[in-house]
Amino acid sequence: MQATLSALAEPNRLQIVELLRRKPRGVGEIVDRLGLRQPQVSKHLRVLSDAGLVEVHPVAQQRIYSLRAQPLKELDAWLEPYRRTWDDRFDRLDGVLRDLKGKDKDKDKDKDKDKDKRDGHGT
Amino acid sequence: MQATLSALAEPNRLQIVELLRRKPRGVGEIVDRLGLRQPQVSKHLRVLSDAGLVEVHPVAQQRIYSLRAQPLKELDAWLEPYRRTWDDRFDRLDGVLRDLKGKDKDKDKDKDKDKDKRDGHGT
DNA sequence: CAGGAATATGCCTGTCAAGGCATATTCTGG
DNA sequence: CCAGAATATGCCTTGACAGGCATATTCCTG
């Protein structure tokens, strides 16, 4: 996840990924389309490859790079819990604010703290 | 999109976001939970804020930060075209490879290549 | 108004990553 | 084996950025 995000955070890399979304392509074609230098594209592809975002298939002296679905699926899965809150959770801010304003000394115990304890974030 | 990805690419920032997914929190609480130094947390929150990922609500001297849905929704939307290809498109690699092997001077039949003259970096 | 809590900012430093460039590497055909 | 195409690597330089720390700022309370 972290790896996926880091890899996609680079603009050129993101473009490469978007380019590969259509179909697999050789390095030269990517160089051509994005107007980048060949070595740099190779390096970006390396990073993407290390992140598992692309895979390569040699054809003669060419290397055809194609997208791998898994990392993006994981990103999709990561978004899942957020999707769930988009509807009702976000506007509970008011409640929290009100709660904070009406706080007193007894809150030192943090009664709502232990309920946060059980999270289970997997990334 | 780019901004969102860059912001989330930083591990601590990602953790902050995941922390805020549960509910809005003040800076101090984040500092406490993640074991980071306060100034650094403030800086990360600043970045997240600039990226539109969080918003702040002052309550006395406290600043309550909460998640904003939009950027994540956009990320979700960005994934949409990929979701579509996860089923059938990715294994068309064989076809492309076969195609490349059997071609001599026949370039790709894509026609959107004339607009790749752009040098800028785009979004 | 003073004191103090909660945050934000400024400055400095070390690290790391991206671009540029030359060159190595791999593969094909003759 | 040689030449050449397609791609990868190594080295160097520079800029962005995260962390550390001191300090400024804001706001509440007595």
PDB file of C-alpha atoms (C1' of nucleotides) in Angstrom:
ATOM      1  CA  MET A   1       0.000   0.000   0.000  1.00  0.00           C
ATOM      2  CA  GLN A   2       2.664   2.400   1.090  1.00  0.00           C
ATOM      3  CA  ALA A   3       4.763   1.214  -1.805  1.00  0.00           C
ATOM      4  CA  THR A   4       1.914   1.650  -4.224  1.00  0.00           C
ATOM      5  CA  LEU A   5       1.188   5.156  -3.061  1.00  0.00           C
ATOM      6  CA  SER A   6       4.822   6.192  -3.174  1.00  0.00           C
ATOM      7  CA  ALA A   7       5.197   4.850  -6.659  1.00  0.00           C
ATOM      8  CA  LEU A   8       2.105   6.627  -7.904  1.00  0.00           C
ATOM      9  CA  ALA A   9       3.018   9.855  -6.174  1.00  0.00           C
ATOM     10  CA  GLU A  10       5.496  10.690  -8.888  1.00  0.00           C
ATOM     11  CA  PRO A  11       3.752  12.504 -11.745  1.00  0.00           C
ATOM     12  CA  ASN A  12       5.597  10.811 -14.564  1.00  0.00           C
ATOM     13  CA  ARG A  13       5.074   7.467 -12.988  1.00  0.00           C
ATOM     14  CA  LEU A  14       1.385   8.106 -12.668  1.00  0.00           C
ATOM     15  CA  GLN A  15       1.310   8.968 -16.334  1.00  0.00           C
ATOM     16  CA  ILE A  16       3.098   5.808 -17.235  1.00  0.00           C
ATOM     17  CA  VAL A  17       0.544   3.833 -15.312  1.00  0.00           C
ATOM     18  CA  GLU A  18      -2.272   5.615 -17.057  1.00  0.00           C
ATOM     19  CA  LEU A  19      -0.586   4.927 -20.337  1.00  0.00           C
ATOM     20  CA  LEU A  20      -0.332   1.261 -19.542  1.00  0.00           C
ATOM     21  CA  ARG A  21      -3.936   1.126 -18.557  1.00  0.00           C
ATOM     22  CA  ARG A  22      -4.877   1.092 -22.206  1.00  0.00           C
ATOM     23  CA  LYS A  23      -2.515  -1.657 -23.130  1.00  0.00           C
ATOM     24  CA  PRO A  24       1.009  -2.986 -22.545  1.00  0.00           C
ATOM     25  CA  ARG A  25       3.764  -1.006 -24.184  1.00  0.00           C
ATOM     26  CA  GLY A  26       7.469  -1.111 -24.800  1.00  0.00           C
ATOM     27  CA  VAL A  27       9.850   1.354 -23.224  1.00  0.00           C
ATOM     28  CA  GLY A  28      10.451   3.194 -26.448  1.00  0.00           C
ATOM     29  CA  GLU A  29       6.806   3.888 -26.914  1.00  0.00           C
ATOM     30  CA  ILE A  30       6.484   5.310 -23.436  1.00  0.00           C
ATOM     31  CA  VAL A  31       9.527   7.477 -24.014  1.00  0.00           C
ATOM     32  CA  ASP A  32       7.969   8.665 -27.198  1.00  0.00           C
ATOM     33  CA  ARG A  33       4.570   9.426 -25.771  1.00  0.00           C
ATOM     34  CA  LEU A  34       5.625  11.114 -22.573  1.00  0.00           C
ATOM     35  CA  GLY A  35       8.572  12.959 -24.039  1.00  0.00           C
ATOM     36  CA  LEU A  36      10.903  11.763 -21.331  1.00  0.00           C
ATOM     37  CA  ARG A  37      14.436  10.503 -21.681  1.00  0.00           C
ATOM     38  CA  GLN A  38      14.841   6.815 -22.074  1.00  0.00           C
ATOM     39  CA  PRO A  39      17.017   6.216 -19.004  1.00  0.00           C
ATOM     40  CA  GLN A  40      14.577   8.047 -16.827  1.00  0.00           C
ATOM     41  CA  VAL A  41      11.679   6.024 -18.123  1.00  0.00           C
ATOM     42  CA  SER A  42      13.585   2.853 -17.444  1.00  0.00           C
ATOM     43  CA  LYS A  43      14.195   3.998 -13.915  1.00  0.00           C
ATOM     44  CA  HIS A  44      10.580   4.847 -13.351  1.00  0.00           C
ATOM     45  CA  LEU A  45       9.584   1.498 -14.720  1.00  0.00           C
ATOM     46  CA  ARG A  46      11.994  -0.055 -12.321  1.00  0.00           C
ATOM     47  CA  VAL A  47      10.328   1.657  -9.416  1.00  0.00           C
ATOM     48  CA  LEU A  48       6.913   0.663 -10.655  1.00  0.00           C
ATOM     49  CA  SER A  49       8.134  -2.858 -11.075  1.00  0.00           C
ATOM     50  CA  ASP A  50       9.550  -2.979  -7.575  1.00  0.00           C
ATOM     51  CA  ALA A  51       6.226  -1.768  -6.309  1.00  0.00           C
ATOM     52  CA  GLY A  52       4.591  -4.612  -8.187  1.00  0.00           C
ATOM     53  CA  LEU A  53       2.603  -2.240 -10.306  1.00  0.00           C
ATOM     54  CA  VAL A  54       3.923  -3.467 -13.610  1.00  0.00           C
ATOM     55  CA  GLU A  55       5.440  -6.590 -15.033  1.00  0.00           C
ATOM     56  CA  VAL A  56       7.700  -7.008 -17.980  1.00  0.00           C
ATOM     57  CA  HIS A  57       7.727  -9.400 -20.903  1.00  0.00           C
ATOM     58  CA  PRO A  58      10.818  -9.489 -23.082  1.00  0.00           C
ATOM     59  CA  VAL A  59      10.247  -9.699 -26.807  1.00  0.00           C
ATOM     60  CA  ALA A  60      13.501  -9.670 -28.692  1.00  0.00           C
ATOM     61  CA  GLN A  61      15.366  -6.626 -27.434  1.00  0.00           C
ATOM     62  CA  GLN A  62      12.140  -5.022 -26.435  1.00  0.00           C
ATOM     63  CA  ARG A  63      10.636  -5.099 -22.976  1.00  0.00           C
ATOM     64  CA  ILE A  64       6.904  -4.926 -22.948  1.00  0.00           C
ATOM     65  CA  TYR A  65       5.540  -3.521 -19.717  1.00  0.00           C
ATOM     66  CA  SER A  66       2.040  -4.173 -18.588  1.00  0.00           C
ATOM     67  CA  LEU A  67      -0.036  -3.222 -15.590  1.00  0.00           C
ATOM     68  CA  ARG A  68      -0.610  -5.598 -12.732  1.00  0.00           C
ATOM     69  CA  ALA A  69      -4.010  -5.466 -11.158  1.00  0.00           C
ATOM     70  CA  GLN A  70      -3.221  -6.483  -7.618  1.00  0.00           C
ATOM     71  CA  PRO A  71      -1.716  -3.292  -6.193  1.00  0.00           C
ATOM     72  CA  LEU A  72      -4.556  -1.251  -7.551  1.00  0.00           C
ATOM     73  CA  LYS A  73      -6.991  -3.741  -6.177  1.00  0.00           C
ATOM     74  CA  GLU A  74      -5.375  -3.311  -2.813  1.00  0.00           C
ATOM     75  CA  LEU A  75      -5.684   0.416  -3.116  1.00  0.00           C
ATOM     76  CA  ASP A  76      -9.306  -0.112  -3.919  1.00  0.00           C
ATOM     77  CA  ALA A  77      -9.681  -2.317  -0.889  1.00  0.00           C
ATOM     78  CA  TRP A  78      -7.965   0.279   1.246  1.00  0.00           C
ATOM     79  CA  LEU A  79     -10.573   2.785   0.230  1.00  0.00           C
ATOM     80  CA  GLU A  80     -13.370   0.517   1.245  1.00  0.00           C
ATOM     81  CA  PRO A  81     -13.665   1.612   4.888  1.00  0.00           C
ATOM     82  CA  TYR A  82     -13.687   5.214   3.758  1.00  0.00           C
ATOM     83  CA  ARG A  83     -16.430   4.643   1.277  1.00  0.00           C
ATOM     84  CA  ARG A  84     -18.492   3.394   4.108  1.00  0.00           C
ATOM     85  CA  THR A  85     -18.114   6.613   6.041  1.00  0.00           C
ATOM     86  CA  TRP A  86     -18.751   8.947   3.166  1.00  0.00           C
ATOM     87  CA  ASP A  87     -22.407   8.794   3.828  1.00  0.00           C
ATOM     88  CA  ASP A  88     -22.957   9.363   7.476  1.00  0.00           C
ATOM     89  CA  ARG A  89     -19.751   9.470   9.437  1.00  0.00           C
ATOM     90  CA  PHE A  90     -18.198  12.634   8.185  1.00  0.00           C
ATOM     91  CA  ASP A  91     -20.818  14.979   9.440  1.00  0.00           C
ATOM     92  CA  ARG A  92     -20.535  13.643  12.926  1.00  0.00           C
ATOM     93  CA  LEU A  93     -18.001  16.391  13.396  1.00  0.00           C
ATOM     94  CA  ASP A  94     -20.600  18.491  15.083  1.00  0.00           C
ATOM     95  CA  GLY A  95     -21.096  15.834  17.642  1.00  0.00           C
ATOM     96  CA  VAL A  96     -17.417  15.630  18.383  1.00  0.00           C
ATOM     97  CA  LEU A  97     -17.070  19.368  18.649  1.00  0.00           C
ATOM     98  CA  ARG A  98     -20.009  19.630  20.954  1.00  0.00           C
ATOM     99  CA  ASP A  99     -18.581  16.847  23.012  1.00  0.00           C
ATOM    100  CA  LEU A 100     -15.270  18.613  23.368  1.00  0.00           C
ATOM    101  CA  LYS A 101     -16.856  21.848  24.382  1.00  0.00           C
ATOM    102  CA  GLY A 102     -18.804  20.254  27.125  1.00  0.00           C
ATOM    103  CA  LYS A 103     -15.837  18.426  28.493  1.00  0.00           C
ATOM    104  CA  ASP A 104     -14.963  18.348  32.159  1.00  0.00           C
ATOM    105  CA  LYS A 105     -12.126  17.094  34.309  1.00  0.00           C
ATOM    106  CA  ASP A 106     -13.518  13.607  34.527  1.00  0.00           C
ATOM    107  CA  LYS A 107     -12.672  13.061  30.917  1.00  0.00           C
ATOM    108  CA  ASP A 108      -9.114  12.292  31.882  1.00  0.00           C
ATOM    109  CA  LYS A 109     -10.131   8.678  31.787  1.00  0.00           C
ATOM    110  CA  ASP A 110     -10.932   8.984  28.114  1.00  0.00           C
ATOM    111  CA  LYS A 111     -13.950   6.818  28.079  1.00  0.00           C
ATOM    112  CA  ASP A 112     -14.088   6.794  24.328  1.00  0.00           C
ATOM    113  CA  LYS A 113     -10.428   6.056  24.050  1.00  0.00           C
ATOM    114  CA  ASP A 114     -10.614   2.355  24.667  1.00  0.00           C
ATOM    115  CA  LYS A 115     -13.230   1.940  22.044  1.00  0.00           C
ATOM    116  CA  ASP A 116     -10.737   3.341  19.572  1.00  0.00           C
ATOM    117  CA  LYS A 117      -8.164   0.902  20.761  1.00  0.00           C
ATOM    118  CA  ARG A 118      -9.756  -1.883  18.811  1.00  0.00           C
ATOM    119  CA  ASP A 119      -8.991  -0.796  15.332  1.00  0.00           C
ATOM    120  CA  GLY A 120      -7.137  -3.264  13.201  1.00  0.00           C
ATOM    121  CA  HIS A 121      -5.734  -1.215  10.448  1.00  0.00           C
ATOM    122  CA  GLY A 122      -3.963  -3.636   8.183  1.00  0.00           C
ATOM    123  CA  THR A 123      -1.769  -1.411   6.058  1.00  0.00           C
TER     124      THR A 123
ATOM    125  CA  MET B   1      -5.187  13.542  -7.570  1.00  0.00           C
ATOM    126  CA  GLN B   2      -1.497  14.075  -7.766  1.00  0.00           C
ATOM    127  CA  ALA B   3      -1.708  16.126  -4.621  1.00  0.00           C
ATOM    128  CA  THR B   4      -3.696  13.452  -2.870  1.00  0.00           C
ATOM    129  CA  LEU B   5      -1.266  10.730  -3.799  1.00  0.00           C
ATOM    130  CA  SER B   6       1.740  12.761  -2.762  1.00  0.00           C
ATOM    131  CA  ALA B   7       0.198  13.565   0.555  1.00  0.00           C
ATOM    132  CA  LEU B   8      -0.668   9.968   1.260  1.00  0.00           C
ATOM    133  CA  ALA B   9       2.701   8.723   0.132  1.00  0.00           C
ATOM    134  CA  GLU B  10       4.248   9.749   3.401  1.00  0.00           C
ATOM    135  CA  PRO B  11       3.859   6.952   5.963  1.00  0.00           C
ATOM    136  CA  ASN B  12       3.102   9.140   8.934  1.00  0.00           C
ATOM    137  CA  ARG B  13       0.630  11.100   6.932  1.00  0.00           C
ATOM    138  CA  LEU B  14      -1.115   7.962   5.863  1.00  0.00           C
ATOM    139  CA  GLN B  15      -1.347   6.966   9.476  1.00  0.00           C
ATOM    140  CA  ILE B  16      -2.806  10.287  10.401  1.00  0.00           C
ATOM    141  CA  VAL B  17      -5.441   9.856   7.755  1.00  0.00           C
ATOM    142  CA  GLU B  18      -6.250   6.405   9.005  1.00  0.00           C
ATOM    143  CA  LEU B  19      -6.483   7.781  12.495  1.00  0.00           C
ATOM    144  CA  LEU B  20      -8.876  10.462  11.371  1.00  0.00           C
ATOM    145  CA  ARG B  21     -10.993   7.956   9.563  1.00  0.00           C
ATOM    146  CA  ARG B  22     -12.446   6.895  12.885  1.00  0.00           C
ATOM    147  CA  LYS B  23     -13.239  10.365  14.047  1.00  0.00           C
ATOM    148  CA  PRO B  24     -11.900  13.932  14.142  1.00  0.00           C
ATOM    149  CA  ARG B  25      -9.081  14.529  16.553  1.00  0.00           C
ATOM    150  CA  GLY B  26      -6.986  17.301  17.977  1.00  0.00           C
ATOM    151  CA  VAL B  27      -3.304  17.630  17.262  1.00  0.00           C
ATOM    152  CA  GLY B  28      -2.298  16.541  20.719  1.00  0.00           C
ATOM    153  CA  GLU B  29      -4.168  13.304  20.420  1.00  0.00           C
ATOM    154  CA  ILE B  30      -2.495  12.496  17.143  1.00  0.00           C
ATOM    155  CA  VAL B  31       0.876  13.289  18.625  1.00  0.00           C
ATOM    156  CA  ASP B  32       0.063  11.018  21.485  1.00  0.00           C
ATOM    157  CA  ARG B  33      -1.176   8.132  19.411  1.00  0.00           C
ATOM    158  CA  LEU B  34       1.488   8.135  16.753  1.00  0.00           C
ATOM    159  CA  GLY B  35       4.350   8.975  19.033  1.00  0.00           C
ATOM    160  CA  LEU B  36       5.562  11.776  16.815  1.00  0.00           C
ATOM    161  CA  ARG B  37       6.732  15.219  17.843  1.00  0.00           C
ATOM    162  CA  GLN B  38       4.149  17.922  17.890  1.00  0.00           C
ATOM    163  CA  PRO B  39       5.768  20.252  15.345  1.00  0.00           C
ATOM    164  CA  GLN B  40       6.109  17.432  12.876  1.00  0.00           C
ATOM    165  CA  VAL B  41       2.494  16.471  13.268  1.00  0.00           C
ATOM    166  CA  SER B  42       1.474  20.046  12.694  1.00  0.00           C
ATOM    167  CA  LYS B  43       3.527  20.098   9.547  1.00  0.00           C
ATOM    168  CA  HIS B  44       2.023  16.903   8.262  1.00  0.00           C
ATOM    169  CA  LEU B  45      -1.408  18.218   9.000  1.00  0.00           C
ATOM    170  CA  ARG B  46      -0.509  21.284   7.055  1.00  0.00           C
ATOM    171  CA  VAL B  47       0.392  19.219   4.051  1.00  0.00           C
ATOM    172  CA  LEU B  48      -2.772  17.191   4.360  1.00  0.00           C
ATOM    173  CA  SER B  49      -4.730  20.356   4.677  1.00  0.00           C
ATOM    174  CA  ASP B  50      -3.135  21.866   1.589  1.00  0.00           C
ATOM    175  CA  ALA B  51      -4.029  18.716  -0.259  1.00  0.00           C
ATOM    176  CA  GLY B  52      -7.597  19.160   0.891  1.00  0.00           C
ATOM    177  CA  LEU B  53      -7.542  15.890   2.732  1.00  0.00           C
ATOM    178  CA  VAL B  54      -8.394  17.358   6.088  1.00  0.00           C
ATOM    179  CA  GLU B  55     -10.121  20.380   7.492  1.00  0.00           C
ATOM    180  CA  VAL B  56      -9.684  22.052  10.803  1.00  0.00           C
ATOM    181  CA  HIS B  57     -12.134  23.320  13.374  1.00  0.00           C
ATOM    182  CA  PRO B  58     -10.768  25.461  16.171  1.00  0.00           C
ATOM    183  CA  VAL B  59     -12.128  24.786  19.610  1.00  0.00           C
ATOM    184  CA  ALA B  60     -10.519  27.006  22.199  1.00  0.00           C
ATOM    185  CA  GLN B  61      -6.786  26.534  21.749  1.00  0.00           C
ATOM    186  CA  GLN B  62      -7.373  23.183  20.191  1.00  0.00           C
ATOM    187  CA  ARG B  63      -7.595  22.481  16.499  1.00  0.00           C
ATOM    188  CA  ILE B  64      -9.777  19.570  15.649  1.00  0.00           C
ATOM    189  CA  TYR B  65      -8.820  17.981  12.374  1.00  0.00           C
ATOM    190  CA  SER B  66     -11.244  15.886  10.413  1.00  0.00           C
ATOM    191  CA  LEU B  67     -11.133  14.016   7.134  1.00  0.00           C
ATOM    192  CA  ARG B  68     -12.626  15.424   4.002  1.00  0.00           C
ATOM    193  CA  ALA B  69     -14.296  12.946   1.731  1.00  0.00           C
ATOM    194  CA  GLN B  70     -13.762  14.558  -1.619  1.00  0.00           C
ATOM    195  CA  PRO B  71     -10.111  13.753  -2.325  1.00  0.00           C
ATOM    196  CA  LEU B  72     -10.658  10.145  -1.441  1.00  0.00           C
ATOM    197  CA  LYS B  73     -13.729  10.086  -3.565  1.00  0.00           C
ATOM    198  CA  GLU B  74     -11.641  11.354  -6.423  1.00  0.00           C
ATOM    199  CA  LEU B  75      -9.113   8.666  -5.808  1.00  0.00           C
ATOM    200  CA  ASP B  76     -11.937   6.213  -5.886  1.00  0.00           C
ATOM    201  CA  ALA B  77     -13.140   7.673  -9.140  1.00  0.00           C
ATOM    202  CA  TRP B  78      -9.659   7.489 -10.576  1.00  0.00           C
ATOM    203  CA  LEU B  79      -9.634   3.794  -9.901  1.00  0.00           C
ATOM    204  CA  GLU B  80     -12.863   3.280 -11.738  1.00  0.00           C
ATOM    205  CA  PRO B  81     -11.430   2.725 -15.232  1.00  0.00           C
ATOM    206  CA  TYR B  82      -8.976   0.257 -13.779  1.00  0.00           C
ATOM    207  CA  ARG B  83     -11.673  -1.692 -12.034  1.00  0.00           C
ATOM    208  CA  ARG B  84     -13.259  -2.145 -15.361  1.00  0.00           C
ATOM    209  CA  THR B  85     -10.181  -3.774 -16.824  1.00  0.00           C
ATOM    210  CA  TRP B  86      -9.461  -6.057 -13.940  1.00  0.00           C
ATOM    211  CA  ASP B  87     -11.687  -8.676 -15.410  1.00  0.00           C
ATOM    212  CA  ASP B  88     -10.760  -9.103 -19.007  1.00  0.00           C
ATOM    213  CA  ARG B  89      -8.282  -6.523 -20.179  1.00  0.00           C
ATOM    214  CA  PHE B  90      -5.189  -7.525 -18.278  1.00  0.00           C
ATOM    215  CA  ASP B  91      -4.789 -10.906 -19.820  1.00  0.00           C
ATOM    216  CA  ARG B  92      -4.817  -9.457 -23.271  1.00  0.00           C
ATOM    217  CA  LEU B  93      -1.071  -9.278 -22.891  1.00  0.00           C
ATOM    218  CA  ASP B  94      -0.706 -12.460 -24.866  1.00  0.00           C
ATOM    219  CA  GLY B  95      -2.498 -10.866 -27.711  1.00  0.00           C
ATOM    220  CA  VAL B  96      -0.257  -7.845 -27.668  1.00  0.00           C
ATOM    221  CA  LEU B  97       2.867  -9.941 -27.500  1.00  0.00           C
ATOM    222  CA  ARG B  98       1.732 -12.100 -30.309  1.00  0.00           C
ATOM    223  CA  ASP B  99       0.894  -8.998 -32.234  1.00  0.00           C
ATOM    224  CA  LEU B 100       4.342  -7.540 -31.736  1.00  0.00           C
ATOM    225  CA  LYS B 101       6.054 -10.679 -32.777  1.00  0.00           C
ATOM    226  CA  GLY B 102       4.112 -10.966 -35.960  1.00  0.00           C
ATOM    227  CA  LYS B 103       4.594  -7.378 -37.057  1.00  0.00           C
ATOM    228  CA  ASP B 104       7.312  -6.073 -39.295  1.00  0.00           C
ATOM    229  CA  LYS B 105       6.993  -2.363 -39.906  1.00  0.00           C
ATOM    230  CA  ASP B 106       3.412  -1.991 -38.831  1.00  0.00           C
ATOM    231  CA  LYS B 107       3.316   0.414 -35.920  1.00  0.00           C
ATOM    232  CA  ASP B 108       0.510   0.392 -33.421  1.00  0.00           C
ATOM    233  CA  LYS B 109      -2.855   1.173 -34.822  1.00  0.00           C
ATOM    234  CA  ASP B 110      -3.458   3.853 -32.215  1.00  0.00           C
ATOM    235  CA  LYS B 111      -4.418   7.200 -33.597  1.00  0.00           C
ATOM    236  CA  ASP B 112      -4.085   9.382 -30.530  1.00  0.00           C
ATOM    237  CA  LYS B 113      -0.355   9.510 -30.911  1.00  0.00           C
ATOM    238  CA  ASP B 114      -0.332  12.844 -32.681  1.00  0.00           C
ATOM    239  CA  LYS B 115      -1.074  14.631 -29.431  1.00  0.00           C
ATOM    240  CA  ASP B 116       1.978  13.363 -27.654  1.00  0.00           C
ATOM    241  CA  LYS B 117       4.052  16.273 -28.764  1.00  0.00           C
ATOM    242  CA  ARG B 118       3.398  17.962 -25.460  1.00  0.00           C
ATOM    243  CA  ASP B 119       6.458  18.665 -23.384  1.00  0.00           C
ATOM    244  CA  GLY B 120       4.783  19.877 -20.200  1.00  0.00           C
ATOM    245  CA  HIS B 121       4.087  17.692 -17.281  1.00  0.00           C
ATOM    246  CA  GLY B 122       0.350  18.190 -17.192  1.00  0.00           C
ATOM    247  CA  THR B 123      -1.661  17.763 -14.027  1.00  0.00           C
TER     248      THR B 123
ATOM    249  C1'  DC C   1      -2.683  41.123  32.739  1.00  0.00           C
ATOM    250  C1'  DA C   2       0.047  36.852  33.820  1.00  0.00           C
ATOM    251  C1'  DG C   3       0.546  32.125  33.210  1.00  0.00           C
ATOM    252  C1'  DG C   4      -0.016  28.348  30.784  1.00  0.00           C
ATOM    253  C1'  DA C   5      -1.935  25.085  27.408  1.00  0.00           C
ATOM    254  C1'  DA C   6      -2.297  23.776  22.525  1.00  0.00           C
ATOM    255  C1'  DT C   7      -0.438  24.634  17.914  1.00  0.00           C
ATOM    256  C1'  DA C   8       2.001  26.709  14.295  1.00  0.00           C
ATOM    257  C1'  DT C   9       6.430  28.474  12.184  1.00  0.00           C
ATOM    258  C1'  DG C  10      11.134  29.338  11.153  1.00  0.00           C
ATOM    259  C1'  DC C  11      15.651  27.681  10.617  1.00  0.00           C
ATOM    260  C1'  DC C  12      19.030  24.098  10.085  1.00  0.00           C
ATOM    261  C1'  DT C  13      20.578  19.545   8.657  1.00  0.00           C
ATOM    262  C1'  DG C  14      20.748  15.023   6.551  1.00  0.00           C
ATOM    263  C1'  DT C  15      18.766  12.022   3.332  1.00  0.00           C
ATOM    264  C1'  DC C  16      16.832  10.529  -0.767  1.00  0.00           C
ATOM    265  C1'  DA C  17      15.044  10.672  -5.167  1.00  0.00           C
ATOM    266  C1'  DA C  18      14.829  12.487 -10.016  1.00  0.00           C
ATOM    267  C1'  DG C  19      17.023  14.212 -14.005  1.00  0.00           C
ATOM    268  C1'  DG C  20      21.133  14.266 -17.140  1.00  0.00           C
ATOM    269  C1'  DC C  21      24.569  11.731 -19.384  1.00  0.00           C
ATOM    270  C1'  DA C  22      27.737   8.116 -20.684  1.00  0.00           C
ATOM    271  C1'  DT C  23      28.097   3.494 -20.946  1.00  0.00           C
ATOM    272  C1'  DA C  24      27.097  -1.382 -20.194  1.00  0.00           C
ATOM    273  C1'  DT C  25      23.987  -5.097 -21.565  1.00  0.00           C
ATOM    274  C1'  DT C  26      21.053  -7.955 -24.285  1.00  0.00           C
ATOM    275  C1'  DC C  27      19.289  -9.506 -28.377  1.00  0.00           C
ATOM    276  C1'  DT C  28      18.855  -9.877 -33.664  1.00  0.00           C
ATOM    277  C1'  DG C  29      20.350 -10.442 -38.245  1.00  0.00           C
ATOM    278  C1'  DG C  30      24.031 -11.058 -41.580  1.00  0.00           C
TER     279       DG C  30
ATOM    280  C1'  DC D   1      31.831 -12.084 -34.625  1.00  0.00           C
ATOM    281  C1'  DC D   2      30.031  -7.290 -35.937  1.00  0.00           C
ATOM    282  C1'  DA D   3      26.843  -3.608 -36.125  1.00  0.00           C
ATOM    283  C1'  DG D   4      22.988  -1.766 -34.466  1.00  0.00           C
ATOM    284  C1'  DA D   5      18.593  -1.444 -31.963  1.00  0.00           C
ATOM    285  C1'  DA D   6      16.289  -1.364 -27.436  1.00  0.00           C
ATOM    286  C1'  DT D   7      16.919  -0.999 -22.714  1.00  0.00           C
ATOM    287  C1'  DA D   8      19.252  -0.971 -18.200  1.00  0.00           C
ATOM    288  C1'  DT D   9      22.853   0.941 -14.922  1.00  0.00           C
ATOM    289  C1'  DG D  10      26.209   3.734 -12.771  1.00  0.00           C
ATOM    290  C1'  DC D  11      27.677   8.183 -11.322  1.00  0.00           C
ATOM    291  C1'  DC D  12      26.953  12.893 -10.336  1.00  0.00           C
ATOM    292  C1'  DT D  13      24.361  17.019  -9.092  1.00  0.00           C
ATOM    293  C1'  DT D  14      20.564  19.386  -7.316  1.00  0.00           C
ATOM    294  C1'  DG D  15      16.236  20.165  -5.067  1.00  0.00           C
ATOM    295  C1'  DA D  16      12.546  18.662  -2.134  1.00  0.00           C
ATOM    296  C1'  DC D  17      11.307  17.162   2.204  1.00  0.00           C
ATOM    297  C1'  DA D  18      11.173  15.099   6.891  1.00  0.00           C
ATOM    298  C1'  DG D  19      12.911  15.459  11.480  1.00  0.00           C
ATOM    299  C1'  DG D  20      14.757  18.230  15.477  1.00  0.00           C
ATOM    300  C1'  DC D  21      14.487  22.239  18.118  1.00  0.00           C
ATOM    301  C1'  DA D  22      13.496  26.858  19.684  1.00  0.00           C
ATOM    302  C1'  DT D  23      10.199  30.135  19.476  1.00  0.00           C
ATOM    303  C1'  DA D  24       6.087  32.654  18.015  1.00  0.00           C
ATOM    304  C1'  DT D  25       1.037  32.662  18.263  1.00  0.00           C
ATOM    305  C1'  DT D  26      -3.522  32.055  19.942  1.00  0.00           C
ATOM    306  C1'  DC D  27      -6.767  31.466  23.353  1.00  0.00           C
ATOM    307  C1'  DC D  28      -8.474  30.275  28.008  1.00  0.00           C
ATOM    308  C1'  DT D  29      -8.536  31.048  33.022  1.00  0.00           C
ATOM    309  C1'  DG D  30      -7.559  33.055  37.250  1.00  0.00           C
TER     310       DG D  30
END
